[in-house]
Amino acid sequence: MLSLHYFPNRIPEQKCPTAAAASSGQLQRRRVVAKAWQLEKRKKNKKELPEGLREDLIPRHVAVIMDGNGRWAKQRGLVAGAGHEAGVRSLKEMVRLCIQWGISVLTVFAFSTDNWIRPKVEVDFLMSLFERALRTELEDIVRQGVRISVIGDSSKLSDSLLDLIHDVEERTKNNSNLHLMVAVSYSGKYDVVQACQSIACQVKDGVIELDDINESLIEKELETKRTKFPSPDLLIRTSGELRISNFLLWQLAYTELYFAEPLWPDFGETEFAQALLSFQQRQRRFGSRK
């Protein structure tokens, strides 16, 4: 695509009518190309919503429990790793759709603290896949204007992965098209505990008084504090399981829940649109009467 900087601000003086006419034609063609470029840019920035969805009711923050990768692979006679790799492709598609449909925050449950008890070979593969995906997709992430934050207990992560996470977070911290939060070695209970520990240290150091502790203060210490909309409007869990599995326990207090039958690698644009349509048909009362 040609940059607008390509086009000169003025046309050099011509020494004959033929040259002047040719130059005028070139200028006209350049203007046409520039206009087409601007129209294409506006088209790409426009939210293209599926039929039935309302732009004013799009959730600001969507959380996803990406469940079913292993079962997806088993159904096809593949090793579990193939299912996780297919899950990465589904995540890339959801990131694209969130940007296109105007969702501000996407939080995905990639690896639970409870998953550390899985066979070492599977855990090692998942950590390797996460690191590889961050490296190979980084340039595309930057190009799409996605900000990445990784939340969870980092104490068990390798030094190389921690260095990579720091680099990715730094390189994307000013991006604003979508904030993608990836929960790795995370649990809702861990999140509340670490928030309480932080607050306890502040009380011990005399920074705050005991009476200062309230819901607002706790929320400021949770891992999701780094995003503009810390509480999800909608939680999606795939694979037909009907539980939240220790994910964002505090933050989900008033979140709308949606349980989808497809396994995560099969969860695509149609299924995501159905989840959003279900969300838009609900009344969110937050304890009041309407």
Coordinates of C-alpha atoms in Angstrom, one line a residue:
M1 CA 0.0 0.0 0.0
L2 CA 1.4 3.4 -1.0
S3 CA 1.9 5.9 1.8
L4 CA 0.4 9.4 1.5
H5 CA 3.9 10.7 2.0
Y6 CA 4.6 9.4 -1.5
F7 CA 2.7 12.1 -3.2
P8 CA 4.5 15.4 -3.7
N9 CA 2.9 18.6 -2.4
R10 CA 3.5 20.4 -5.7
I11 CA 4.2 19.6 -9.3
P12 CA 7.3 21.1 -10.9
E13 CA 6.8 23.7 -13.6
Q14 CA 6.6 22.2 -17.1
K15 CA 8.3 23.5 -20.1
C16 CA 5.8 22.4 -22.7
P17 CA 2.0 21.8 -22.9
T18 CA 2.4 18.1 -23.5
A19 CA 4.5 17.6 -20.4
A20 CA 2.1 19.8 -18.4
A21 CA -0.9 17.7 -19.5
A22 CA 1.0 14.5 -18.7
S23 CA 1.9 15.9 -15.3
S24 CA -1.8 16.9 -14.7
G25 CA -2.8 13.3 -15.5
Q26 CA -0.3 11.9 -13.1
L27 CA -1.5 14.2 -10.3
Q28 CA -5.1 13.2 -11.0
R29 CA -4.2 9.5 -10.8
R30 CA -2.3 10.1 -7.6
R31 CA -5.3 11.8 -6.0
V32 CA -7.5 8.8 -7.0
V33 CA -5.0 6.4 -5.4
A34 CA -4.8 8.5 -2.3
K35 CA -8.6 8.7 -2.0
A36 CA -8.9 4.9 -2.5
W37 CA -6.3 4.4 0.3
Q38 CA -8.2 6.7 2.7
L39 CA -11.5 4.9 1.9
E40 CA -9.9 1.5 2.5
K41 CA -8.4 2.7 5.8
R42 CA -11.8 3.9 7.0
K43 CA -13.4 0.7 6.0
K44 CA -10.9 -1.4 8.0
N45 CA -11.5 0.8 11.1
K46 CA -15.2 0.4 10.8
K47 CA -16.8 -2.2 13.1
E48 CA -18.4 -4.8 10.9
L49 CA -20.8 -6.6 13.3
P50 CA -22.7 -9.8 12.5
E51 CA -26.4 -9.5 11.8
G52 CA -28.4 -9.0 14.9
L53 CA -25.6 -7.6 17.1
R54 CA -25.8 -4.0 18.4
E55 CA -22.7 -1.9 18.6
D56 CA -23.9 -0.1 21.7
L57 CA -24.3 -3.4 23.6
I58 CA -21.0 -4.9 22.7
P59 CA -19.3 -6.0 26.0
R60 CA -16.2 -4.1 27.0
H61 CA -14.4 -7.0 28.6
V62 CA -14.8 -10.7 27.5
A63 CA -13.1 -13.5 29.5
V64 CA -12.7 -17.0 28.0
I65 CA -11.9 -20.4 29.5
M66 CA -10.4 -22.1 26.5
D67 CA -11.4 -25.7 27.3
G68 CA -11.3 -28.8 25.2
N69 CA -8.0 -28.8 23.3
G70 CA -7.1 -32.3 24.6
R71 CA -10.5 -33.8 23.7
W72 CA -10.4 -32.2 20.3
A73 CA -7.0 -33.9 19.6
K74 CA -8.2 -37.3 21.0
Q75 CA -11.3 -37.3 18.8
R76 CA -9.0 -37.0 15.8
G77 CA -6.5 -39.6 16.9
L78 CA -3.9 -36.9 17.4
V79 CA -1.5 -36.2 20.3
A80 CA -2.6 -33.6 22.9
G81 CA -0.1 -31.1 21.6
A82 CA -1.9 -30.9 18.3
G83 CA -5.0 -29.8 20.2
H84 CA -3.2 -27.0 22.0
E85 CA -1.7 -25.8 18.7
A86 CA -5.2 -25.7 17.2
G87 CA -6.3 -23.8 20.3
V88 CA -3.7 -21.1 19.5
R89 CA -5.2 -20.7 16.1
S90 CA -8.6 -20.2 17.6
L91 CA -7.2 -17.6 20.0
K92 CA -5.7 -15.7 17.0
E93 CA -9.1 -15.6 15.4
M94 CA -10.8 -14.4 18.5
V95 CA -8.3 -11.6 18.9
R96 CA -9.0 -10.5 15.3
L97 CA -12.8 -10.6 16.0
C98 CA -12.5 -8.6 19.2
I99 CA -10.6 -5.9 17.4
Q100 CA -13.1 -5.9 14.5
W101 CA -16.2 -5.8 16.8
G102 CA -14.9 -3.2 19.2
I103 CA -14.2 -5.3 22.3
S104 CA -11.7 -3.5 24.5
V105 CA -10.4 -6.3 26.8
L106 CA -10.0 -10.1 26.2
T107 CA -8.8 -12.2 29.1
V108 CA -8.0 -15.9 28.4
F109 CA -7.3 -18.7 30.9
A110 CA -4.3 -20.3 29.3
F111 CA -2.8 -22.3 32.2
S112 CA -4.1 -22.8 35.8
T113 CA -2.1 -23.2 38.9
D114 CA -3.9 -26.5 39.2
N115 CA -2.5 -27.6 35.8
W116 CA 1.0 -28.0 37.2
I117 CA 0.1 -31.5 38.4
R118 CA -0.4 -32.7 34.8
P119 CA 2.3 -34.9 33.3
K120 CA 5.6 -33.1 33.0
V121 CA 5.8 -33.7 29.3
E122 CA 2.5 -32.0 28.7
V123 CA 3.4 -29.1 31.0
D124 CA 6.7 -28.6 29.3
F125 CA 5.0 -28.7 25.9
L126 CA 2.5 -26.0 27.0
M127 CA 5.2 -23.7 28.3
S128 CA 7.2 -24.2 25.1
L129 CA 4.1 -23.5 23.0
F130 CA 3.3 -20.4 24.9
E131 CA 6.9 -19.1 24.5
R132 CA 7.0 -20.0 20.8
A133 CA 3.6 -18.4 20.1
L134 CA 4.7 -15.1 21.8
R135 CA 7.9 -15.0 19.7
T136 CA 6.4 -15.9 16.4
E137 CA 3.3 -13.8 16.7
L138 CA 4.8 -10.7 18.3
E139 CA 5.2 -8.7 15.1
D140 CA 1.6 -9.4 14.1
I141 CA 0.5 -8.5 17.6
V142 CA 2.3 -5.1 17.4
R143 CA 0.9 -4.5 13.9
Q144 CA -2.7 -5.2 15.1
G145 CA -2.2 -2.7 18.0
V146 CA -2.8 -5.3 20.7
R147 CA -1.4 -4.8 24.2
I148 CA -0.5 -7.9 26.0
S149 CA -0.4 -8.5 29.8
V150 CA 0.4 -11.8 31.4
I151 CA -1.2 -12.4 34.8
G152 CA -0.7 -15.1 37.4
D153 CA 2.0 -16.6 39.7
S154 CA 5.2 -16.2 37.8
S155 CA 7.4 -18.0 40.4
K156 CA 7.3 -21.3 38.5
L157 CA 8.0 -19.8 35.1
S158 CA 11.4 -20.2 33.4
D159 CA 13.8 -17.2 33.3
S160 CA 13.7 -17.2 29.5
L161 CA 9.9 -17.1 29.5
L162 CA 9.9 -14.3 32.1
D163 CA 12.3 -12.3 30.0
L164 CA 10.2 -12.8 26.9
I165 CA 7.0 -11.7 28.8
H166 CA 8.7 -8.6 30.0
D167 CA 9.8 -7.7 26.5
V168 CA 6.4 -8.4 25.0
E169 CA 4.6 -6.3 27.7
E170 CA 7.1 -3.4 27.2
R171 CA 6.8 -3.4 23.4
T172 CA 3.0 -3.5 23.4
K173 CA 2.2 -1.3 26.5
N174 CA 1.1 1.7 24.4
N175 CA -1.1 -0.3 22.0
S176 CA -4.8 0.4 22.3
N177 CA -6.9 -1.6 19.8
L178 CA -7.3 -4.5 22.3
H179 CA -5.9 -5.4 25.7
L180 CA -5.2 -9.1 25.7
M181 CA -4.6 -10.5 29.2
V182 CA -3.2 -14.0 29.3
A183 CA -3.7 -15.9 32.6
V184 CA -0.7 -18.3 33.1
S185 CA -0.2 -20.2 36.3
Y186 CA -3.3 -18.3 37.5
S187 CA -6.1 -19.1 39.9
G188 CA -8.8 -16.9 41.4
K189 CA -7.9 -18.0 44.9
Y190 CA -4.2 -17.1 44.3
D191 CA -5.3 -13.7 43.0
V192 CA -7.3 -12.9 46.2
V193 CA -4.5 -14.2 48.4
Q194 CA -1.8 -12.1 46.8
A195 CA -4.1 -9.1 47.0
C196 CA -4.6 -9.7 50.7
Q197 CA -0.8 -10.2 51.3
S198 CA -0.1 -6.8 49.5
I199 CA -2.7 -5.0 51.6
A200 CA -1.4 -6.7 54.8
C201 CA 2.1 -5.4 54.0
Q202 CA 0.7 -1.9 53.5
V203 CA -1.0 -2.0 56.9
K204 CA 2.2 -3.3 58.6
D205 CA 4.2 -0.5 57.0
G206 CA 1.7 2.1 58.1
V207 CA 0.8 3.1 54.6
I208 CA -2.9 2.4 55.2
E209 CA -5.0 1.8 58.3
L210 CA -7.1 -1.3 58.9
D211 CA -10.3 0.8 58.4
D212 CA -9.1 1.7 54.9
I213 CA -9.6 -1.8 53.6
N214 CA -12.7 -2.1 51.5
E215 CA -13.8 -3.7 48.2
S216 CA -12.3 -0.9 46.1
L217 CA -8.9 -1.3 47.7
I218 CA -8.9 -5.1 47.2
E219 CA -9.9 -4.6 43.5
K220 CA -6.9 -2.3 43.1
E221 CA -4.6 -5.1 44.3
L222 CA -6.0 -7.9 42.0
E223 CA -4.0 -8.9 39.0
T224 CA -6.6 -7.4 36.6
K225 CA -5.9 -3.9 38.0
R226 CA -3.7 -3.2 35.0
T227 CA -6.6 -3.0 32.6
K228 CA -9.2 -0.2 32.2
F229 CA -12.1 -2.7 32.7
P230 CA -11.0 -5.2 35.3
S231 CA -14.4 -7.0 35.7
P232 CA -15.5 -9.0 32.6
D233 CA -19.0 -8.3 31.2
L234 CA -19.1 -11.8 29.7
L235 CA -17.4 -15.1 30.5
I236 CA -17.4 -17.8 27.8
R237 CA -16.5 -21.4 28.6
T238 CA -16.2 -23.9 25.8
S239 CA -16.5 -27.7 25.6
G240 CA -19.8 -28.0 27.5
E241 CA -18.4 -27.8 31.0
L242 CA -20.6 -25.9 33.5
R243 CA -18.1 -24.4 36.0
I244 CA -15.7 -21.5 36.2
S245 CA -12.7 -23.6 37.5
N246 CA -11.1 -21.1 39.9
F247 CA -10.9 -18.3 37.3
L248 CA -11.3 -14.6 38.2
L249 CA -13.4 -15.5 41.3
W250 CA -13.7 -11.9 42.6
Q251 CA -14.0 -10.3 39.2
L252 CA -16.9 -12.5 38.0
A253 CA -19.3 -11.4 40.7
Y254 CA -21.7 -9.8 38.2
T255 CA -20.4 -11.3 35.0
E256 CA -22.8 -12.9 32.5
L257 CA -21.9 -16.6 32.0
Y258 CA -22.1 -18.4 28.7
F259 CA -21.4 -22.1 28.3
A260 CA -20.7 -23.3 24.7
E261 CA -20.8 -26.9 23.5
P262 CA -18.0 -26.7 20.9
L263 CA -14.5 -27.6 22.0
W264 CA -12.2 -24.6 22.0
P265 CA -10.4 -25.3 18.6
D266 CA -13.9 -25.4 17.0
F267 CA -15.0 -22.2 18.6
G268 CA -15.0 -19.6 15.7
E269 CA -16.8 -16.5 14.4
T270 CA -20.3 -18.1 14.4
E271 CA -20.0 -19.4 17.9
F272 CA -18.6 -16.1 19.2
A273 CA -21.4 -14.1 17.6
Q274 CA -23.9 -16.4 19.2
A275 CA -22.3 -15.8 22.6
L276 CA -22.5 -12.1 22.1
L277 CA -26.1 -12.2 21.0
S278 CA -27.0 -14.2 24.1
F279 CA -25.2 -11.5 26.2
Q280 CA -27.1 -8.7 24.5
Q281 CA -30.5 -10.3 25.1
R282 CA -30.0 -10.3 28.9
Q283 CA -30.9 -7.7 31.5
R284 CA -28.0 -6.8 33.8
R285 CA -29.5 -5.5 37.0
F286 CA -26.5 -5.6 39.4
G287 CA -28.9 -6.3 42.3
S288 CA -31.5 -3.6 41.5
R289 CA -35.0 -4.0 40.1
K290 CA -35.8 -3.0 36.5

